[in-house]
């Protein structure tokens, strides 16, 4: 078998056999297939797509590219995975809520991808927090506190680790079969009993239309069901950033505020909803009963204590969780003001994600250093009225003060004002079983 023929077959719209897909995934993981051929195949898949059989074969090959987590975590394991968005910090809230309600959350999170931030980058803003635990340490934290959140390390779905990084720099992230296989390959290797998928739709998501997001959700749910897992997908609004804060430590602080019972309304609502569905899949009750349990986990302080305990067990200082003012602040900031009077009609959320990257919150090359203080905090969200000169957002950076003006221009050119209020898309658009 030759990689050249596999690329040509897909380029010409052919169907790849499970053997060809396995040959590619195994060869690329082992380093026998170079990046340029893998990139060419990803681009061919981006243009020509993959049918259900091919997508399943790619998912299973990614699952089988490394170890699966088969150890005993001490209870039923439920996970939540998002397809990626801007300001999406839900994992840091829903995982401790679910764990403090008695289920186990052994969470393997991603780094930033494209314009979206990754949970691992956010957690690494907590000084000392280790995202590179060994499998034994990971299981130990889950057994002790009910939850652990780490990065994709060691021999866990190594094919996805390589493909994820390659897609990020070859403009091949937003391909349905590549997203399905990346997420479900990891989830099947993680071997959770139940999975709640948060499938984002809108200008800040990889899926721009509800039709595409529903198709993506159905494909992931179907791959999960075929592998014997309980899977449910929520289609949620990513036409505006989630919450107000975007950027690593800014988002950790917003997650902490939410665990303390505050936080922006859209973000708090989505966290409660996702937690409720996780608990419901674990048969803790109906969605309504589980939502009440989730609310109680926050109001009693149990979810916050669970998060702090996890941080401590993974090498971080729990005082940072109880006193988030300990997080270092950005050296430089710039306020962005409304250039005219009007309702914020629509924002290009993907460009907002790029604003945060410009300020230093993510990496453009593998060598780039991440500035944990970088990002922005919105003062007004889509649908709100602004008078000329009103504060819209404050931008923050320590390492890239020279980028502040350009970032402010990008934010303003990505924000549409109009004399009438826009029709608001609901936060949760659908639930797919
Ligand atoms: N999250 C993933 O893990 N993979 C993707 O391809 C997109 C979002």
JSON list of N, CA, C and O in Angstrom, two decimals, residues 260-302:
[
{"chain": "A", "resi": 260, "resn": "UNK", "atom": "N", "xyz": [-18.49, 30.00, 42.57]},
{"chain": "A", "resi": 260, "resn": "UNK", "atom": "CA", "xyz": [-18.86, 30.65, 43.84]},
{"chain": "A", "resi": 260, "resn": "UNK", "atom": "C", "xyz": [-20.31, 31.11, 43.84]},
{"chain": "A", "resi": 260, "resn": "UNK", "atom": "O", "xyz": [-20.77, 31.73, 44.79]},
{"chain": "A", "resi": 261, "resn": "UNK", "atom": "N", "xyz": [-21.01, 30.90, 42.70]},
{"chain": "A", "resi": 261, "resn": "UNK", "atom": "CA", "xyz": [-22.44, 31.26, 42.66]},
{"chain": "A", "resi": 261, "resn": "UNK", "atom": "C", "xyz": [-22.73, 32.51, 41.85]},
{"chain": "A", "resi": 261, "resn": "UNK", "atom": "O", "xyz": [-23.88, 32.91, 41.71]},
{"chain": "A", "resi": 262, "resn": "UNK", "atom": "N", "xyz": [-21.68, 33.16, 41.29]},
{"chain": "A", "resi": 262, "resn": "UNK", "atom": "CA", "xyz": [-21.91, 34.35, 40.45]},
{"chain": "A", "resi": 262, "resn": "UNK", "atom": "C", "xyz": [-21.70, 33.99, 38.99]},
{"chain": "A", "resi": 262, "resn": "UNK", "atom": "O", "xyz": [-22.16, 32.97, 38.53]},
{"chain": "A", "resi": 263, "resn": "UNK", "atom": "N", "xyz": [-20.97, 34.87, 38.31]},
{"chain": "A", "resi": 263, "resn": "UNK", "atom": "CA", "xyz": [-20.64, 34.61, 36.90]},
{"chain": "A", "resi": 263, "resn": "UNK", "atom": "C", "xyz": [-21.71, 35.11, 35.95]},
{"chain": "A", "resi": 263, "resn": "UNK", "atom": "O", "xyz": [-22.85, 35.31, 36.34]},
{"chain": "A", "resi": 264, "resn": "UNK", "atom": "N", "xyz": [-21.34, 35.33, 34.68]},
{"chain": "A", "resi": 264, "resn": "UNK", "atom": "CA", "xyz": [-22.30, 35.80, 33.68]},
{"chain": "A", "resi": 264, "resn": "UNK", "atom": "C", "xyz": [-23.43, 34.80, 33.46]},
{"chain": "A", "resi": 264, "resn": "UNK", "atom": "O", "xyz": [-23.21, 33.58, 33.51]},
{"chain": "A", "resi": 265, "resn": "UNK", "atom": "N", "xyz": [-24.61, 35.34, 33.19]},
{"chain": "A", "resi": 265, "resn": "UNK", "atom": "CA", "xyz": [-25.80, 34.48, 33.16]},
{"chain": "A", "resi": 265, "resn": "UNK", "atom": "C", "xyz": [-25.74, 33.38, 32.10]},
{"chain": "A", "resi": 265, "resn": "UNK", "atom": "O", "xyz": [-26.07, 32.22, 32.36]},
{"chain": "A", "resi": 266, "resn": "UNK", "atom": "N", "xyz": [-25.30, 33.74, 30.86]},
{"chain": "A", "resi": 266, "resn": "UNK", "atom": "CA", "xyz": [-25.29, 32.72, 29.79]},
{"chain": "A", "resi": 266, "resn": "UNK", "atom": "C", "xyz": [-24.34, 31.58, 30.17]},
{"chain": "A", "resi": 266, "resn": "UNK", "atom": "O", "xyz": [-24.66, 30.40, 30.01]},
{"chain": "A", "resi": 267, "resn": "UNK", "atom": "N", "xyz": [-23.19, 31.96, 30.72]},
{"chain": "A", "resi": 267, "resn": "UNK", "atom": "CA", "xyz": [-22.21, 30.93, 31.07]},
{"chain": "A", "resi": 267, "resn": "UNK", "atom": "C", "xyz": [-22.73, 30.03, 32.19]},
{"chain": "A", "resi": 267, "resn": "UNK", "atom": "O", "xyz": [-22.65, 28.80, 32.12]},
{"chain": "A", "resi": 268, "resn": "UNK", "atom": "N", "xyz": [-23.31, 30.67, 33.23]},
{"chain": "A", "resi": 268, "resn": "UNK", "atom": "CA", "xyz": [-23.82, 29.89, 34.37]},
{"chain": "A", "resi": 268, "resn": "UNK", "atom": "C", "xyz": [-24.93, 28.94, 33.91]},
{"chain": "A", "resi": 268, "resn": "UNK", "atom": "O", "xyz": [-24.95, 27.76, 34.25]},
{"chain": "A", "resi": 269, "resn": "UNK", "atom": "N", "xyz": [-25.83, 29.46, 33.06]},
{"chain": "A", "resi": 269, "resn": "UNK", "atom": "CA", "xyz": [-26.94, 28.62, 32.57]},
{"chain": "A", "resi": 269, "resn": "UNK", "atom": "C", "xyz": [-26.42, 27.41, 31.80]},
{"chain": "A", "resi": 269, "resn": "UNK", "atom": "O", "xyz": [-26.88, 26.28, 32.00]},
{"chain": "A", "resi": 270, "resn": "UNK", "atom": "N", "xyz": [-25.45, 27.65, 30.90]},
{"chain": "A", "resi": 270, "resn": "UNK", "atom": "CA", "xyz": [-24.94, 26.53, 30.10]},
{"chain": "A", "resi": 270, "resn": "UNK", "atom": "C", "xyz": [-24.25, 25.50, 31.00]},
{"chain": "A", "resi": 270, "resn": "UNK", "atom": "O", "xyz": [-24.42, 24.29, 30.82]},
{"chain": "A", "resi": 271, "resn": "UNK", "atom": "N", "xyz": [-23.49, 25.98, 31.99]},
{"chain": "A", "resi": 271, "resn": "UNK", "atom": "CA", "xyz": [-22.80, 25.04, 32.90]},
{"chain": "A", "resi": 271, "resn": "UNK", "atom": "C", "xyz": [-23.82, 24.18, 33.65]},
{"chain": "A", "resi": 271, "resn": "UNK", "atom": "O", "xyz": [-23.63, 22.95, 33.78]},
{"chain": "A", "resi": 272, "resn": "UNK", "atom": "N", "xyz": [-24.89, 24.79, 34.12]},
{"chain": "A", "resi": 272, "resn": "UNK", "atom": "CA", "xyz": [-25.90, 24.03, 34.86]},
{"chain": "A", "resi": 272, "resn": "UNK", "atom": "C", "xyz": [-26.57, 23.01, 33.95]},
{"chain": "A", "resi": 272, "resn": "UNK", "atom": "O", "xyz": [-26.82, 21.86, 34.33]},
{"chain": "A", "resi": 273, "resn": "UNK", "atom": "N", "xyz": [-26.82, 23.41, 32.73]},
{"chain": "A", "resi": 273, "resn": "UNK", "atom": "CA", "xyz": [-27.51, 22.53, 31.78]},
{"chain": "A", "resi": 273, "resn": "UNK", "atom": "C", "xyz": [-26.62, 21.33, 31.42]},
{"chain": "A", "resi": 273, "resn": "UNK", "atom": "O", "xyz": [-27.07, 20.19, 31.41]},
{"chain": "A", "resi": 274, "resn": "UNK", "atom": "N", "xyz": [-25.36, 21.61, 31.13]},
{"chain": "A", "resi": 274, "resn": "UNK", "atom": "CA", "xyz": [-24.44, 20.52, 30.77]},
{"chain": "A", "resi": 274, "resn": "UNK", "atom": "C", "xyz": [-24.26, 19.57, 31.96]},
{"chain": "A", "resi": 274, "resn": "UNK", "atom": "O", "xyz": [-24.27, 18.34, 31.81]},
{"chain": "A", "resi": 275, "resn": "UNK", "atom": "N", "xyz": [-24.12, 20.14, 33.17]},
{"chain": "A", "resi": 275, "resn": "UNK", "atom": "CA", "xyz": [-23.96, 19.29, 34.37]},
{"chain": "A", "resi": 275, "resn": "UNK", "atom": "C", "xyz": [-25.20, 18.44, 34.55]},
{"chain": "A", "resi": 275, "resn": "UNK", "atom": "O", "xyz": [-25.11, 17.24, 34.87]},
{"chain": "A", "resi": 276, "resn": "UNK", "atom": "N", "xyz": [-26.39, 19.05, 34.34]},
{"chain": "A", "resi": 276, "resn": "UNK", "atom": "CA", "xyz": [-27.64, 18.31, 34.52]},
{"chain": "A", "resi": 276, "resn": "UNK", "atom": "C", "xyz": [-27.70, 17.12, 33.55]},
{"chain": "A", "resi": 276, "resn": "UNK", "atom": "O", "xyz": [-28.09, 16.01, 33.94]},
{"chain": "A", "resi": 277, "resn": "UNK", "atom": "N", "xyz": [-27.29, 17.33, 32.31]},
{"chain": "A", "resi": 277, "resn": "UNK", "atom": "CA", "xyz": [-27.33, 16.22, 31.34]},
{"chain": "A", "resi": 277, "resn": "UNK", "atom": "C", "xyz": [-26.29, 15.15, 31.69]},
{"chain": "A", "resi": 277, "resn": "UNK", "atom": "O", "xyz": [-26.54, 13.96, 31.49]},
{"chain": "A", "resi": 278, "resn": "UNK", "atom": "N", "xyz": [-25.15, 15.56, 32.21]},
{"chain": "A", "resi": 278, "resn": "UNK", "atom": "CA", "xyz": [-24.14, 14.56, 32.63]},
{"chain": "A", "resi": 278, "resn": "UNK", "atom": "C", "xyz": [-24.72, 13.69, 33.75]},
{"chain": "A", "resi": 278, "resn": "UNK", "atom": "O", "xyz": [-24.63, 12.46, 33.73]},
{"chain": "A", "resi": 279, "resn": "UNK", "atom": "N", "xyz": [-25.33, 14.34, 34.74]},
{"chain": "A", "resi": 279, "resn": "UNK", "atom": "CA", "xyz": [-25.88, 13.61, 35.89]},
{"chain": "A", "resi": 279, "resn": "UNK", "atom": "C", "xyz": [-27.05, 12.74, 35.44]},
{"chain": "A", "resi": 279, "resn": "UNK", "atom": "O", "xyz": [-27.22, 11.60, 35.91]},
{"chain": "A", "resi": 280, "resn": "UNK", "atom": "N", "xyz": [-27.84, 13.25, 34.51]},
{"chain": "A", "resi": 280, "resn": "UNK", "atom": "CA", "xyz": [-29.00, 12.50, 34.02]},
{"chain": "A", "resi": 280, "resn": "UNK", "atom": "C", "xyz": [-28.56, 11.24, 33.27]},
{"chain": "A", "resi": 280, "resn": "UNK", "atom": "O", "xyz": [-29.11, 10.16, 33.46]},
{"chain": "A", "resi": 281, "resn": "UNK", "atom": "N", "xyz": [-27.51, 11.37, 32.42]},
{"chain": "A", "resi": 281, "resn": "UNK", "atom": "CA", "xyz": [-27.00, 10.19, 31.71]},
{"chain": "A", "resi": 281, "resn": "UNK", "atom": "C", "xyz": [-26.48, 9.14, 32.71]},
{"chain": "A", "resi": 281, "resn": "UNK", "atom": "O", "xyz": [-26.55, 7.95, 32.46]},
{"chain": "A", "resi": 282, "resn": "UNK", "atom": "N", "xyz": [-25.99, 9.64, 33.84]},
{"chain": "A", "resi": 282, "resn": "UNK", "atom": "CA", "xyz": [-25.48, 8.72, 34.88]},
{"chain": "A", "resi": 282, "resn": "UNK", "atom": "C", "xyz": [-26.61, 8.21, 35.78]},
{"chain": "A", "resi": 282, "resn": "UNK", "atom": "O", "xyz": [-26.36, 7.62, 36.83]},
{"chain": "A", "resi": 283, "resn": "UNK", "atom": "N", "xyz": [-27.86, 8.50, 35.35]},
{"chain": "A", "resi": 283, "resn": "UNK", "atom": "CA", "xyz": [-29.06, 8.01, 36.03]},
{"chain": "A", "resi": 283, "resn": "UNK", "atom": "C", "xyz": [-29.21, 8.51, 37.45]},
{"chain": "A", "resi": 283, "resn": "UNK", "atom": "O", "xyz": [-29.64, 7.80, 38.35]},
{"chain": "A", "resi": 284, "resn": "UNK", "atom": "N", "xyz": [-28.86, 9.79, 37.64]},
{"chain": "A", "resi": 284, "resn": "UNK", "atom": "CA", "xyz": [-29.05, 10.40, 38.96]},
{"chain": "A", "resi": 284, "resn": "UNK", "atom": "C", "xyz": [-30.45, 11.01, 39.09]},
{"chain": "A", "resi": 284, "resn": "UNK", "atom": "O", "xyz": [-30.81, 11.51, 40.15]},
{"chain": "A", "resi": 285, "resn": "UNK", "atom": "N", "xyz": [-31.21, 11.05, 38.00]},
{"chain": "A", "resi": 285, "resn": "UNK", "atom": "CA", "xyz": [-32.56, 11.63, 38.05]},
{"chain": "A", "resi": 285, "resn": "UNK", "atom": "C", "xyz": [-32.93, 12.22, 36.70]},
{"chain": "A", "resi": 285, "resn": "UNK", "atom": "O", "xyz": [-32.19, 12.04, 35.72]},
{"chain": "A", "resi": 286, "resn": "UNK", "atom": "N", "xyz": [-34.07, 12.93, 36.67]},
{"chain": "A", "resi": 286, "resn": "UNK", "atom": "CA", "xyz": [-34.47, 13.60, 35.42]},
{"chain": "A", "resi": 286, "resn": "UNK", "atom": "C", "xyz": [-33.58, 14.82, 35.22]},
{"chain": "A", "resi": 286, "resn": "UNK", "atom": "O", "xyz": [-32.87, 15.24, 36.15]},
{"chain": "A", "resi": 287, "resn": "UNK", "atom": "N", "xyz": [-33.65, 15.42, 34.04]},
{"chain": "A", "resi": 287, "resn": "UNK", "atom": "CA", "xyz": [-32.81, 16.61, 33.79]},
{"chain": "A", "resi": 287, "resn": "UNK", "atom": "C", "xyz": [-33.15, 17.70, 34.81]},
{"chain": "A", "resi": 287, "resn": "UNK", "atom": "O", "xyz": [-32.26, 18.35, 35.36]},
{"chain": "A", "resi": 288, "resn": "UNK", "atom": "N", "xyz": [-34.45, 17.89, 35.10]},
{"chain": "A", "resi": 288, "resn": "UNK", "atom": "CA", "xyz": [-34.84, 18.93, 36.06]},
{"chain": "A", "resi": 288, "resn": "UNK", "atom": "C", "xyz": [-34.29, 18.64, 37.46]},
{"chain": "A", "resi": 288, "resn": "UNK", "atom": "O", "xyz": [-33.76, 19.52, 38.13]},
{"chain": "A", "resi": 289, "resn": "UNK", "atom": "N", "xyz": [-34.41, 17.39, 37.88]},
{"chain": "A", "resi": 289, "resn": "UNK", "atom": "CA", "xyz": [-33.88, 17.02, 39.21]},
{"chain": "A", "resi": 289, "resn": "UNK", "atom": "C", "xyz": [-32.36, 17.23, 39.24]},
{"chain": "A", "resi": 289, "resn": "UNK", "atom": "O", "xyz": [-31.79, 17.72, 40.22]},
{"chain": "A", "resi": 290, "resn": "UNK", "atom": "N", "xyz": [-31.72, 16.85, 38.15]},
{"chain": "A", "resi": 290, "resn": "UNK", "atom": "CA", "xyz": [-30.25, 16.95, 38.10]},
{"chain": "A", "resi": 290, "resn": "UNK", "atom": "C", "xyz": [-29.80, 18.41, 38.06]},
{"chain": "A", "resi": 290, "resn": "UNK", "atom": "O", "xyz": [-28.75, 18.76, 38.60]},
{"chain": "A", "resi": 291, "resn": "UNK", "atom": "N", "xyz": [-30.61, 19.28, 37.41]},
{"chain": "A", "resi": 291, "resn": "UNK", "atom": "CA", "xyz": [-30.26, 20.70, 37.39]},
{"chain": "A", "resi": 291, "resn": "UNK", "atom": "C", "xyz": [-30.27, 21.25, 38.82]},
{"chain": "A", "resi": 291, "resn": "UNK", "atom": "O", "xyz": [-29.40, 22.02, 39.23]},
{"chain": "A", "resi": 292, "resn": "UNK", "atom": "N", "xyz": [-31.28, 20.79, 39.61]},
{"chain": "A", "resi": 292, "resn": "UNK", "atom": "CA", "xyz": [-31.36, 21.25, 41.01]},
{"chain": "A", "resi": 292, "resn": "UNK", "atom": "C", "xyz": [-30.15, 20.75, 41.80]},
{"chain": "A", "resi": 292, "resn": "UNK", "atom": "O", "xyz": [-29.58, 21.47, 42.63]},
{"chain": "A", "resi": 293, "resn": "UNK", "atom": "N", "xyz": [-29.74, 19.50, 41.52]},
{"chain": "A", "resi": 293, "resn": "UNK", "atom": "CA", "xyz": [-28.55, 18.97, 42.21]},
{"chain": "A", "resi": 293, "resn": "UNK", "atom": "C", "xyz": [-27.33, 19.82, 41.88]},
{"chain": "A", "resi": 293, "resn": "UNK", "atom": "O", "xyz": [-26.49, 20.12, 42.74]},
{"chain": "A", "resi": 294, "resn": "UNK", "atom": "N", "xyz": [-27.23, 20.20, 40.60]},
{"chain": "A", "resi": 294, "resn": "UNK", "atom": "CA", "xyz": [-26.07, 21.00, 40.16]},
{"chain": "A", "resi": 294, "resn": "UNK", "atom": "C", "xyz": [-26.10, 22.37, 40.85]},
{"chain": "A", "resi": 294, "resn": "UNK", "atom": "O", "xyz": [-25.06, 22.87, 41.32]},
{"chain": "A", "resi": 295, "resn": "UNK", "atom": "N", "xyz": [-27.30, 22.96, 40.96]},
{"chain": "A", "resi": 295, "resn": "UNK", "atom": "CA", "xyz": [-27.41, 24.27, 41.62]},
{"chain": "A", "resi": 295, "resn": "UNK", "atom": "C", "xyz": [-26.97, 24.16, 43.08]},
{"chain": "A", "resi": 295, "resn": "UNK", "atom": "O", "xyz": [-26.27, 25.02, 43.61]},
{"chain": "A", "resi": 296, "resn": "UNK", "atom": "N", "xyz": [-27.37, 23.06, 43.69]},
{"chain": "A", "resi": 296, "resn": "UNK", "atom": "CA", "xyz": [-27.05, 22.85, 45.10]},
{"chain": "A", "resi": 296, "resn": "UNK", "atom": "C", "xyz": [-25.54, 22.63, 45.29]},
{"chain": "A", "resi": 296, "resn": "UNK", "atom": "O", "xyz": [-24.95, 23.07, 46.28]},
{"chain": "A", "resi": 297, "resn": "UNK", "atom": "N", "xyz": [-24.92, 21.97, 44.31]},
{"chain": "A", "resi": 297, "resn": "UNK", "atom": "CA", "xyz": [-23.46, 21.74, 44.39]},
{"chain": "A", "resi": 297, "resn": "UNK", "atom": "C", "xyz": [-22.73, 23.07, 44.39]},
{"chain": "A", "resi": 297, "resn": "UNK", "atom": "O", "xyz": [-21.69, 23.22, 45.04]},
{"chain": "A", "resi": 298, "resn": "UNK", "atom": "N", "xyz": [-23.30, 24.06, 43.70]},
{"chain": "A", "resi": 298, "resn": "UNK", "atom": "CA", "xyz": [-22.68, 25.39, 43.70]},
{"chain": "A", "resi": 298, "resn": "UNK", "atom": "C", "xyz": [-23.01, 26.14, 45.00]},
{"chain": "A", "resi": 298, "resn": "UNK", "atom": "O", "xyz": [-22.12, 26.62, 45.70]},
{"chain": "A", "resi": 299, "resn": "UNK", "atom": "N", "xyz": [-24.32, 26.18, 45.35]},
{"chain": "A", "resi": 299, "resn": "UNK", "atom": "CA", "xyz": [-24.70, 27.02, 46.51]},
{"chain": "A", "resi": 299, "resn": "UNK", "atom": "C", "xyz": [-24.09, 26.50, 47.82]},
{"chain": "A", "resi": 299, "resn": "UNK", "atom": "O", "xyz": [-23.80, 27.27, 48.72]},
{"chain": "A", "resi": 300, "resn": "UNK", "atom": "N", "xyz": [-23.85, 25.19, 47.90]},
{"chain": "A", "resi": 300, "resn": "UNK", "atom": "CA", "xyz": [-23.27, 24.64, 49.13]},
{"chain": "A", "resi": 300, "resn": "UNK", "atom": "C", "xyz": [-21.75, 24.84, 49.19]},
{"chain": "A", "resi": 300, "resn": "UNK", "atom": "O", "xyz": [-21.13, 24.58, 50.22]},
{"chain": "A", "resi": 301, "resn": "UNK", "atom": "N", "xyz": [-21.14, 25.23, 48.06]},
{"chain": "A", "resi": 301, "resn": "UNK", "atom": "CA", "xyz": [-19.68, 25.39, 48.02]},
{"chain": "A", "resi": 301, "resn": "UNK", "atom": "C", "xyz": [-18.94, 24.09, 47.71]},
{"chain": "A", "resi": 301, "resn": "UNK", "atom": "O", "xyz": [-17.71, 24.08, 47.60]},
{"chain": "A", "resi": 302, "resn": "UNK", "atom": "N", "xyz": [-19.70, 22.98, 47.55]},
{"chain": "A", "resi": 302, "resn": "UNK", "atom": "CA", "xyz": [-19.03, 21.68, 47.32]},
{"chain": "A", "resi": 302, "resn": "UNK", "atom": "C", "xyz": [-18.25, 21.66, 46.00]},
{"chain": "A", "resi": 302, "resn": "UNK", "atom": "O", "xyz": [-17.15, 21.13, 45.91]}
]
